[in-house]
Amino acid sequence: MPALCRRSAALVCDITRDRAIPRDWQHIVGHGQLQPADRTDPGPNWPWIAYVHRVQALCGELVVDDSAQFNDSALARAQVPAGWQAADTTPDYYGGGYHWASTSPSATDGVEFSFYVAASGTRTVDARWTGGTNRAPQAAYAVITSAGDTLQIVSADQRTGGGSWHTLGTWTFPAGWNRVVLLRRAPAGAVVVADAVRVR
């Protein structure tokens, strides 16, 4: 990343931290997006994805999106089963959209949000979704270590709180690829939304 981008990212990290501004593509934007009639900066070649990743890293967080193009593959990966549908019709999603699937009592396929931890340590994990009346009232997030141990299964009401980060909990993770799996095994009649997971 060019030196200008690195210096700018440090400044944006400070601003977002001091003013509690979310570090995502809806809140970190260029002049050209705000004033398209008379502004074009920073231009079409600005490395937005790498830039937002840099801002997040400087502020001590890592986001795993459901869409691969929004992840730093060295640190964050998502695996979405074939049965989950891609969508962007409900606003306030992170990245380029989200995936959803209907609940089913016999479902075994979940969306995996994997994140790399270089050294064992305590991390807080948050989840994000798009809300709606048809969402699951108890969407289940399984928190699993790199050793395969399930630390906890946390329920979240996805009917409300769309477009915001919600804390699942704080755990000690070992080094390696840990993960959060959003399950859809639940009574039929609702949908679960896989949007993003944040580790900080």
Coordinates of N, CA and C in Angstrom, one line a residue:
M1 N 0.8 -1.2 0.0 CA 0.0 0.0 0.0 C 0.9 1.2 0.0
P2 N 0.6 2.3 -0.9 CA 1.4 3.5 -0.9 C 1.5 4.2 0.4
A3 N 2.6 4.9 0.6 CA 2.8 5.6 1.9 C 1.6 6.6 2.2
L4 N 1.1 7.2 1.2 CA 0.0 8.2 1.4 C -1.2 7.4 2.0
C5 N -1.5 6.3 1.5 CA -2.6 5.5 2.0 C -2.4 5.1 3.4
R6 N -1.1 4.7 3.8 CA -0.8 4.3 5.1 C -1.0 5.5 6.1
R7 N -0.5 6.7 5.7 CA -0.7 7.8 6.6 C -2.1 8.2 6.8
S8 N -2.8 8.2 5.7 CA -4.3 8.5 5.7 C -5.0 7.5 6.5
A9 N -4.7 6.2 6.4 CA -5.4 5.2 7.2 C -5.2 5.4 8.7
A10 N -4.0 5.8 9.1 CA -3.8 6.1 10.5 C -4.7 7.2 11.0
L11 N -4.8 8.3 10.2 CA -5.6 9.4 10.6 C -7.1 9.0 10.7
V12 N -7.6 8.2 9.7 CA -9.0 7.8 9.7 C -9.2 6.9 10.8
C13 N -8.3 6.0 11.2 CA -8.5 5.2 12.4 C -8.7 6.1 13.6
D14 N -7.9 7.1 13.8 CA -8.0 8.0 14.9 C -9.4 8.7 15.0
I15 N -9.8 9.2 13.8 CA -11.1 9.9 13.7 C -12.3 8.9 14.0
T16 N -12.2 7.7 13.4 CA -13.4 6.8 13.7 C -13.4 6.3 15.1
R17 N -12.2 6.2 15.7 CA -12.2 5.7 17.1 C -12.7 6.9 18.1
D18 N -12.2 8.1 17.8 CA -12.6 9.2 18.7 C -14.1 9.6 18.6
R19 N -14.7 9.3 17.4 CA -16.0 9.7 17.2 C -17.0 8.6 17.0
A20 N -16.5 7.4 17.4 CA -17.4 6.2 17.3 C -18.1 6.0 16.0
I21 N -17.3 6.1 14.9 CA -17.8 5.9 13.5 C -17.4 4.5 13.1
P22 N -18.4 3.7 12.6 CA -18.1 2.4 12.1 C -17.1 2.4 11.0
R23 N -16.2 1.4 11.0 CA -15.2 1.3 10.0 C -15.6 0.3 8.9
D24 N -16.4 0.8 8.0 CA -16.9 0.0 6.9 C -17.1 0.9 5.7
W25 N -17.6 0.3 4.6 CA -17.7 1.0 3.3 C -18.9 2.0 3.3
Q26 N -19.8 1.9 4.2 CA -20.9 2.8 4.2 C -20.5 4.1 5.0
H27 N -19.4 4.1 5.8 CA -19.0 5.2 6.6 C -17.7 5.8 6.2
I28 N -16.8 5.1 5.6 CA -15.6 5.6 5.1 C -15.7 5.7 3.6
V29 N -15.9 6.9 3.1 CA -16.1 7.2 1.7 C -15.3 8.4 1.2
G30 N -15.2 8.5 -0.1 CA -14.4 9.6 -0.7 C -15.3 10.8 -1.1
H31 N -14.6 11.9 -1.4 CA -15.3 13.1 -1.8 C -16.2 12.8 -3.0
G32 N -15.7 12.0 -3.9 CA -16.5 11.7 -5.2 C -17.8 11.0 -4.9
Q33 N -17.9 10.3 -3.8 CA -19.1 9.6 -3.4 C -20.1 10.6 -2.8
L34 N -19.6 11.5 -2.1 CA -20.4 12.5 -1.4 C -20.9 13.6 -2.2
Q35 N -20.0 14.1 -3.1 CA -20.3 15.2 -4.0 C -19.9 14.8 -5.5
P36 N -20.6 13.9 -6.0 CA -20.3 13.4 -7.4 C -20.4 14.5 -8.5
A37 N -21.2 15.5 -8.2 CA -21.4 16.6 -9.3 C -20.1 17.4 -9.5
D38 N -19.2 17.5 -8.5 CA -18.1 18.3 -8.7 C -16.8 17.8 -8.1
R39 N -16.8 16.5 -7.6 CA -15.6 15.9 -7.1 C -15.5 14.5 -7.6
T40 N -14.2 14.1 -7.8 CA -13.9 12.7 -8.3 C -12.9 12.0 -7.4
D41 N -12.3 12.7 -6.5 CA -11.2 12.1 -5.7 C -11.8 11.1 -4.7
P42 N -11.1 10.1 -4.3 CA -9.7 9.8 -4.7 C -9.5 9.1 -6.0
G43 N -10.6 8.9 -6.8 CA -10.5 8.3 -8.1 C -10.7 6.9 -8.1
P44 N -10.9 6.3 -9.4 CA -11.3 4.9 -9.5 C -10.3 3.9 -9.2
N45 N -9.0 4.3 -9.1 CA -7.9 3.4 -8.8 C -7.6 3.3 -7.3
W46 N -8.3 4.1 -6.4 CA -8.0 4.0 -5.0 C -8.3 2.6 -4.5
P47 N -7.3 2.0 -3.7 CA -7.5 0.7 -3.2 C -8.4 0.6 -2.0
W48 N -9.7 0.7 -2.2 CA -10.7 0.8 -1.1 C -10.7 -0.3 -0.2
I49 N -10.6 -1.5 -0.7 CA -10.7 -2.7 0.1 C -9.5 -2.8 1.0
A50 N -8.3 -2.7 0.4 CA -7.1 -2.8 1.2 C -7.0 -1.6 2.2
Y51 N -7.5 -0.5 1.8 CA -7.5 0.7 2.6 C -8.3 0.5 3.9
V52 N -9.6 0.1 3.7 CA -10.4 -0.2 4.9 C -9.9 -1.2 5.8
H53 N -9.3 -2.3 5.2 CA -8.6 -3.3 6.0 C -7.5 -2.7 6.9
R54 N -6.7 -1.8 6.3 CA -5.6 -1.1 7.0 C -6.2 -0.3 8.1
V55 N -7.3 0.5 7.9 CA -7.9 1.3 9.0 C -8.3 0.4 10.1
Q56 N -9.0 -0.7 9.8 CA -9.5 -1.7 10.8 C -8.3 -2.2 11.6
A57 N -7.2 -2.7 10.9 CA -6.1 -3.3 11.6 C -5.4 -2.3 12.5
L58 N -5.3 -1.0 12.1 CA -4.7 0.0 13.0 C -5.6 0.2 14.2
C59 N -6.8 0.0 14.1 CA -7.8 0.2 15.2 C -8.0 -1.1 16.0
G60 N -7.2 -2.2 15.7 CA -7.3 -3.4 16.4 C -8.4 -4.3 16.1
E61 N -8.9 -4.3 14.9 CA -10.1 -5.2 14.6 C -9.8 -5.8 13.2
L62 N -10.5 -7.0 13.1 CA -10.5 -7.7 11.8 C -11.9 -8.1 11.5
V63 N -12.4 -7.9 10.3 CA -13.7 -8.2 9.9 C -13.7 -9.3 8.8
V64 N -14.5 -10.3 9.0 CA -14.7 -11.4 8.1 C -16.1 -11.2 7.4
D65 N -16.1 -10.9 6.1 CA -17.3 -10.7 5.4 C -17.8 -12.0 4.7
D66 N -19.0 -12.2 4.4 CA -19.5 -13.4 3.8 C -19.1 -13.4 2.3
S67 N -18.6 -12.3 1.8 CA -18.1 -12.2 0.4 C -16.6 -12.2 0.3
A68 N -16.0 -13.1 -0.4 CA -14.6 -13.3 -0.4 C -13.8 -12.0 -0.8
Q69 N -14.4 -11.3 -1.8 CA -13.6 -10.1 -2.3 C -13.4 -9.0 -1.2
F70 N -14.2 -9.1 -0.1 CA -14.0 -8.0 0.9 C -13.1 -8.5 2.1
N71 N -12.5 -9.7 1.9 CA -11.7 -10.2 3.0 C -10.2 -10.2 2.6
D72 N -9.3 -10.0 3.6 CA -7.9 -10.2 3.4 C -7.7 -11.7 3.6
S73 N -7.5 -12.4 2.6 CA -7.5 -13.9 2.6 C -6.4 -14.5 3.5
A74 N -5.4 -13.7 3.9 CA -4.3 -14.2 4.8 C -4.8 -14.2 6.2
L75 N -5.9 -13.5 6.5 CA -6.4 -13.4 7.9 C -7.9 -13.7 8.0
A76 N -8.6 -13.6 7.0 CA -10.1 -13.7 7.1 C -10.7 -14.5 5.9
R77 N -11.5 -15.5 6.2 CA -12.1 -16.3 5.1 C -13.5 -16.7 5.5
A78 N -14.3 -16.8 4.5 CA -15.7 -17.2 4.7 C -16.0 -18.4 3.8
Q79 N -16.8 -19.4 4.3 CA -17.2 -20.5 3.5 C -18.7 -20.6 3.5
V80 N -19.3 -20.4 2.4 CA -20.8 -20.3 2.3 C -21.3 -21.5 1.6
P81 N -22.1 -22.4 2.2 CA -22.6 -23.6 1.6 C -23.6 -23.2 0.4
A82 N -23.7 -24.1 -0.5 CA -24.5 -23.9 -1.7 C -26.0 -23.6 -1.4
G83 N -26.5 -24.0 -0.3 CA -27.9 -23.8 0.0 C -28.2 -22.4 0.5
W84 N -27.2 -21.6 0.7 CA -27.5 -20.2 1.1 C -27.5 -19.2 -0.1
Q85 N -28.5 -18.3 -0.1 CA -28.7 -17.4 -1.2 C -28.0 -16.1 -1.0
A86 N -27.4 -15.6 -2.0 CA -26.8 -14.2 -2.0 C -27.9 -13.2 -2.2
A87 N -27.8 -12.0 -1.5 CA -28.8 -11.0 -1.7 C -28.2 -9.6 -1.3
D88 N -28.8 -8.6 -1.7 CA -28.5 -7.2 -1.3 C -29.7 -6.3 -1.3
T89 N -30.9 -6.9 -1.1 CA -32.1 -6.2 -1.2 C -32.5 -5.5 0.1
T90 N -32.0 -6.0 1.3 CA -32.2 -5.3 2.5 C -31.0 -4.4 2.8
P91 N -31.2 -3.1 3.1 CA -30.1 -2.2 3.3 C -29.3 -2.5 4.6
D92 N -28.2 -1.8 4.8 CA -27.4 -1.8 6.0 C -26.5 -3.1 6.1
Y93 N -26.2 -3.7 5.0 CA -25.3 -4.8 5.1 C -23.8 -4.3 5.0
Y94 N -22.9 -5.2 5.5 CA -21.5 -4.9 5.4 C -21.0 -5.4 4.0
G95 N -20.0 -4.7 3.4 CA -19.5 -5.2 2.2 C -20.4 -5.1 1.0
G96 N -20.5 -6.2 0.2 CA -21.3 -6.2 -1.0 C -22.6 -6.8 -0.9
G97 N -23.1 -7.3 0.2 CA -24.4 -7.9 0.3 C -24.3 -8.9 1.5
Y98 N -25.2 -9.9 1.5 CA -25.2 -10.9 2.5 C -25.8 -12.2 2.0
H99 N -25.8 -13.3 2.8 CA -26.4 -14.5 2.4 C -27.4 -14.9 3.4
W100 N -28.5 -15.6 2.9 CA -29.5 -16.0 3.8 C -30.0 -17.4 3.5
A101 N -30.6 -18.1 4.5 CA -31.1 -19.4 4.3 C -32.3 -19.6 5.2
S102 N -33.2 -20.5 4.8 CA -34.4 -20.8 5.7 C -33.9 -21.7 6.8
T103 N -34.6 -21.5 8.0 CA -34.3 -22.4 9.1 C -34.9 -23.8 8.8
S104 N -34.3 -24.8 9.3 CA -34.8 -26.2 9.2 C -34.3 -27.0 10.4
P105 N -35.1 -27.8 11.0 CA -34.7 -28.6 12.1 C -33.6 -29.6 11.8
S106 N -33.5 -30.0 10.6 CA -32.5 -31.0 10.2 C -31.3 -30.4 9.5
A107 N -31.2 -29.1 9.4 CA -30.1 -28.5 8.6 C -28.7 -28.7 9.3
T108 N -27.7 -29.0 8.5 CA -26.4 -29.2 9.0 C -25.4 -28.2 8.4
D109 N -25.8 -27.4 7.5 CA -24.9 -26.5 6.7 C -25.0 -25.1 7.4
G110 N -23.8 -24.6 7.8 CA -23.7 -23.3 8.3 C -22.6 -22.5 7.6
V111 N -22.8 -21.2 7.7 CA -21.7 -20.3 7.1 C -20.6 -20.1 8.1
E112 N -19.4 -20.4 7.6 CA -18.2 -20.3 8.4 C -17.4 -19.0 8.2
F113 N -17.2 -18.3 9.3 CA -16.4 -17.1 9.3 C -15.1 -17.4 10.0
S114 N -14.0 -17.6 9.3 CA -12.8 -18.0 9.9 C -11.8 -16.8 10.0
F115 N -11.1 -16.8 11.1 CA -10.1 -15.7 11.3 C -8.8 -16.2 11.9
Y116 N -7.7 -15.7 11.4 CA -6.4 -16.1 11.9 C -5.9 -15.4 13.1
V117 N -5.5 -16.1 14.1 CA -4.9 -15.5 15.3 C -3.4 -15.9 15.3
A118 N -2.5 -14.9 15.3 CA -1.1 -15.3 15.2 C -0.6 -15.8 16.6
A119 N -1.1 -15.3 17.7 CA -0.7 -15.8 19.0 C -1.9 -15.9 19.9
S120 N -1.9 -16.9 20.7 CA -3.1 -17.1 21.6 C -3.4 -15.8 22.4
G121 N -4.7 -15.5 22.6 CA -5.0 -14.3 23.3 C -6.5 -14.2 23.4
T122 N -7.0 -13.2 24.1 CA -8.4 -12.9 24.3 C -8.9 -12.0 23.2
R123 N -10.0 -12.4 22.7 CA -10.6 -11.6 21.6 C -12.1 -11.5 21.9
T124 N -12.7 -10.3 21.5 CA -14.1 -10.1 21.5 C -14.7 -10.3 20.1
V125 N -15.8 -11.0 20.0 CA -16.4 -11.3 18.7 C -17.7 -10.7 18.6
D126 N -18.0 -10.0 17.5 CA -19.2 -9.4 17.2 C -19.8 -9.9 15.9
A127 N -21.1 -9.9 15.7 CA -21.8 -10.3 14.5 C -22.7 -9.2 14.0
R128 N -22.9 -9.2 12.7 CA -23.8 -8.2 12.1 C -24.7 -8.9 11.1
W129 N -25.9 -8.4 10.9 CA -26.9 -8.9 10.0 C -27.8 -7.8 9.5
T130 N -28.7 -8.1 8.6 CA -29.7 -7.2 8.2 C -31.0 -7.7 8.9
G131 N -31.7 -6.8 9.5 CA -32.9 -7.2 10.3 C -34.2 -7.3 9.4
G132 N -35.2 -7.9 9.9 CA -36.5 -8.0 9.3 C -37.4 -8.9 10.1
T133 N -38.7 -8.8 9.8 CA -39.7 -9.5 10.6 C -39.6 -11.0 10.4
N134 N -39.1 -11.4 9.2 CA -39.0 -12.8 8.9 C -37.7 -13.5 9.4
R135 N -36.9 -12.7 10.2 CA -35.6 -13.2 10.6 C -35.8 -14.1 11.9
A136 N -34.8 -15.0 12.1 CA -34.8 -15.9 13.2 C -34.7 -15.2 14.5
P137 N -35.5 -15.5 15.5 CA -35.4 -14.8 16.8 C -34.3 -15.4 17.7
Q138 N -33.8 -16.6 17.3 CA -32.6 -17.1 18.0 C -31.6 -17.7 17.0
A139 N -31.0 -16.9 16.2 CA -30.0 -17.3 15.3 C -28.8 -17.8 16.1
A140 N -28.3 -19.0 15.8 CA -27.2 -19.6 16.6 C -25.9 -19.4 16.0
Y141 N -24.9 -18.8 16.7 CA -23.6 -18.7 16.3 C -22.7 -19.6 17.2
A142 N -22.0 -20.6 16.5 CA -21.1 -21.5 17.2 C -19.7 -20.9 17.2
V143 N -19.0 -20.7 18.3 CA -17.7 -20.2 18.4 C -16.7 -21.4 18.6
I144 N -15.8 -21.6 17.6 CA -15.0 -22.8 17.6 C -13.6 -22.4 17.5
T145 N -12.7 -23.1 18.2 CA -11.3 -22.8 18.2 C -10.6 -23.5 17.1
S146 N -9.3 -23.2 16.9 CA -8.5 -23.8 15.9 C -8.3 -25.3 16.2
A147 N -8.5 -25.7 17.4 CA -8.3 -27.1 17.9 C -9.6 -27.8 17.7
G148 N -10.7 -27.2 17.3 CA -12.0 -27.8 17.0 C -12.9 -27.8 18.2
D149 N -12.5 -27.1 19.3 CA -13.3 -27.1 20.5 C -14.4 -26.0 20.4
T150 N -15.6 -26.3 20.7 CA -16.7 -25.3 20.7 C -16.7 -24.6 22.0
L151 N -16.4 -23.3 22.0 CA -16.4 -22.5 23.2 C -17.8 -22.2 23.7
Q152 N -18.7 -21.9 22.8 CA -20.0 -21.5 23.1 C -20.9 -21.4 21.9
I153 N -22.2 -21.7 22.1 CA -23.2 -21.4 21.0 C -24.0 -20.2 21.5
V154 N -24.0 -19.1 20.8 CA -24.6 -17.9 21.2 C -25.8 -17.6 20.3
S155 N -27.0 -17.3 21.0 CA -28.2 -17.0 20.2 C -28.3 -15.5 20.1
A156 N -28.8 -15.0 18.9 CA -29.0 -13.6 18.6 C -30.3 -13.4 17.9
D157 N -31.1 -12.4 18.3 CA -32.4 -12.1 17.6 C -32.1 -11.2 16.4
Q158 N -32.2 -11.8 15.2 CA -32.0 -11.1 14.0 C -33.2 -10.3 13.5
R159 N -34.3 -10.3 14.2 CA -35.4 -9.5 13.8 C -35.2 -8.0 13.9
T160 N -34.3 -7.7 14.8 CA -34.0 -6.2 15.1 C -32.5 -6.0 15.1
G161 N -32.1 -4.8 15.1 CA -30.7 -4.5 15.2 C -29.9 -4.6 13.9
G162 N -30.5 -4.6 12.8 CA -29.8 -4.8 11.5 C -28.9 -3.6 11.3
G163 N -27.8 -3.9 10.6 CA -26.8 -2.9 10.3 C -25.9 -2.4 11.4
S164 N -25.9 -3.1 12.5 CA -25.1 -2.8 13.7 C -24.3 -4.0 14.1
W165 N -23.2 -3.7 14.8 CA -22.4 -4.8 15.4 C -23.0 -5.2 16.8
H166 N -23.1 -6.5 17.0 CA -23.7 -7.0 18.3 C -22.7 -8.0 18.9
T167 N -22.3 -7.8 20.1 CA -21.3 -8.6 20.8 C -21.8 -10.0 21.1
L168 N -21.1 -11.0 20.6 CA -21.4 -12.4 20.9 C -20.8 -12.8 22.2
G169 N -19.6 -12.3 22.5 CA -18.9 -12.6 23.7 C -17.4 -12.4 23.6
T170 N -16.6 -12.7 24.7 CA -15.2 -12.6 24.7 C -14.6 -14.0 25.1
W171 N -13.6 -14.5 24.4 CA -13.0 -15.8 24.7 C -11.5 -15.7 24.4
T172 N -10.8 -16.7 25.0 CA -9.4 -16.9 24.7 C -9.3 -17.9 23.5
F173 N -8.7 -17.4 22.5 CA -8.5 -18.2 21.3 C -7.0 -18.7 21.1
P174 N -6.8 -19.9 20.7 CA -5.4 -20.3 20.5 C -4.9 -19.8 19.1
A175 N -3.7 -19.9 18.9 CA -3.1 -19.5 17.6 C -3.7 -20.4 16.5
G176 N -3.8 -19.8 15.3 CA -4.3 -20.5 14.2 C -5.6 -20.0 13.7
W177 N -6.3 -20.8 12.8 CA -7.6 -20.5 12.2 C -8.7 -20.9 13.2
N178 N -9.3 -19.9 13.8 CA -10.5 -20.1 14.6 C -11.7 -19.7 13.8
R179 N -12.9 -20.0 14.2 CA -14.1 -19.7 13.4 C -15.3 -19.5 14.2
V180 N -16.3 -18.8 13.5 CA -17.6 -18.6 14.0 C -18.5 -19.2 12.9
V181 N -19.4 -20.1 13.3 CA -20.3 -20.7 12.3 C -21.7 -20.3 12.6
L182 N -22.4 -19.7 11.7 CA -23.8 -19.3 11.8 C -24.6 -20.5 11.3
L183 N -25.4 -21.1 12.2 CA -26.2 -22.3 12.0 C -27.6 -21.9 11.5
R184 N -28.3 -22.8 10.8 CA -29.7 -22.6 10.5 C -30.6 -23.7 11.0
R185 N -30.0 -24.5 11.8 CA -30.8 -25.6 12.4 C -31.7 -25.1 13.5
A186 N -33.0 -24.9 13.2 CA -33.9 -24.3 14.1 C -35.3 -24.6 13.5
P187 N -36.4 -24.5 14.3 CA -37.7 -24.7 13.8 C -38.0 -23.9 12.5
A188 N -38.6 -24.5 11.5 CA -38.9 -23.9 10.2 C -39.8 -22.7 10.4
G189 N -39.7 -21.8 9.4 CA -40.6 -20.6 9.4 C -39.8 -19.3 9.5
A190 N -38.5 -19.3 9.5 CA -37.8 -18.1 9.6 C -36.5 -18.2 8.7
V191 N -35.8 -17.1 8.6 CA -34.5 -17.1 7.8 C -33.4 -16.6 8.7
V192 N -32.2 -17.1 8.5 CA -31.0 -16.5 9.1 C -30.2 -15.8 8.1
V193 N -29.5 -14.7 8.6 CA -28.7 -13.9 7.7 C -27.3 -13.9 8.1
A194 N -26.4 -14.3 7.1 CA -25.0 -14.3 7.3 C -24.4 -13.0 6.6
D195 N -23.9 -12.1 7.4 CA -23.4 -10.8 6.8 C -21.9 -10.7 7.1
A196 N -21.6 -10.5 8.4 CA -20.2 -10.4 8.7 C -19.9 -10.7 10.2
V197 N -18.7 -11.0 10.5 CA -18.2 -11.2 11.9 C -17.0 -10.3 12.1
R198 N -16.9 -9.7 13.3 CA -15.8 -8.8 13.6 C -15.1 -9.4 14.9
V199 N -13.7 -9.4 14.8 CA -12.9 -9.8 15.9 C -12.0 -8.6 16.3
R200 N -12.0 -8.4 17.6 CA -11.3 -7.2 18.2 C -10.7 -7.5 19.5

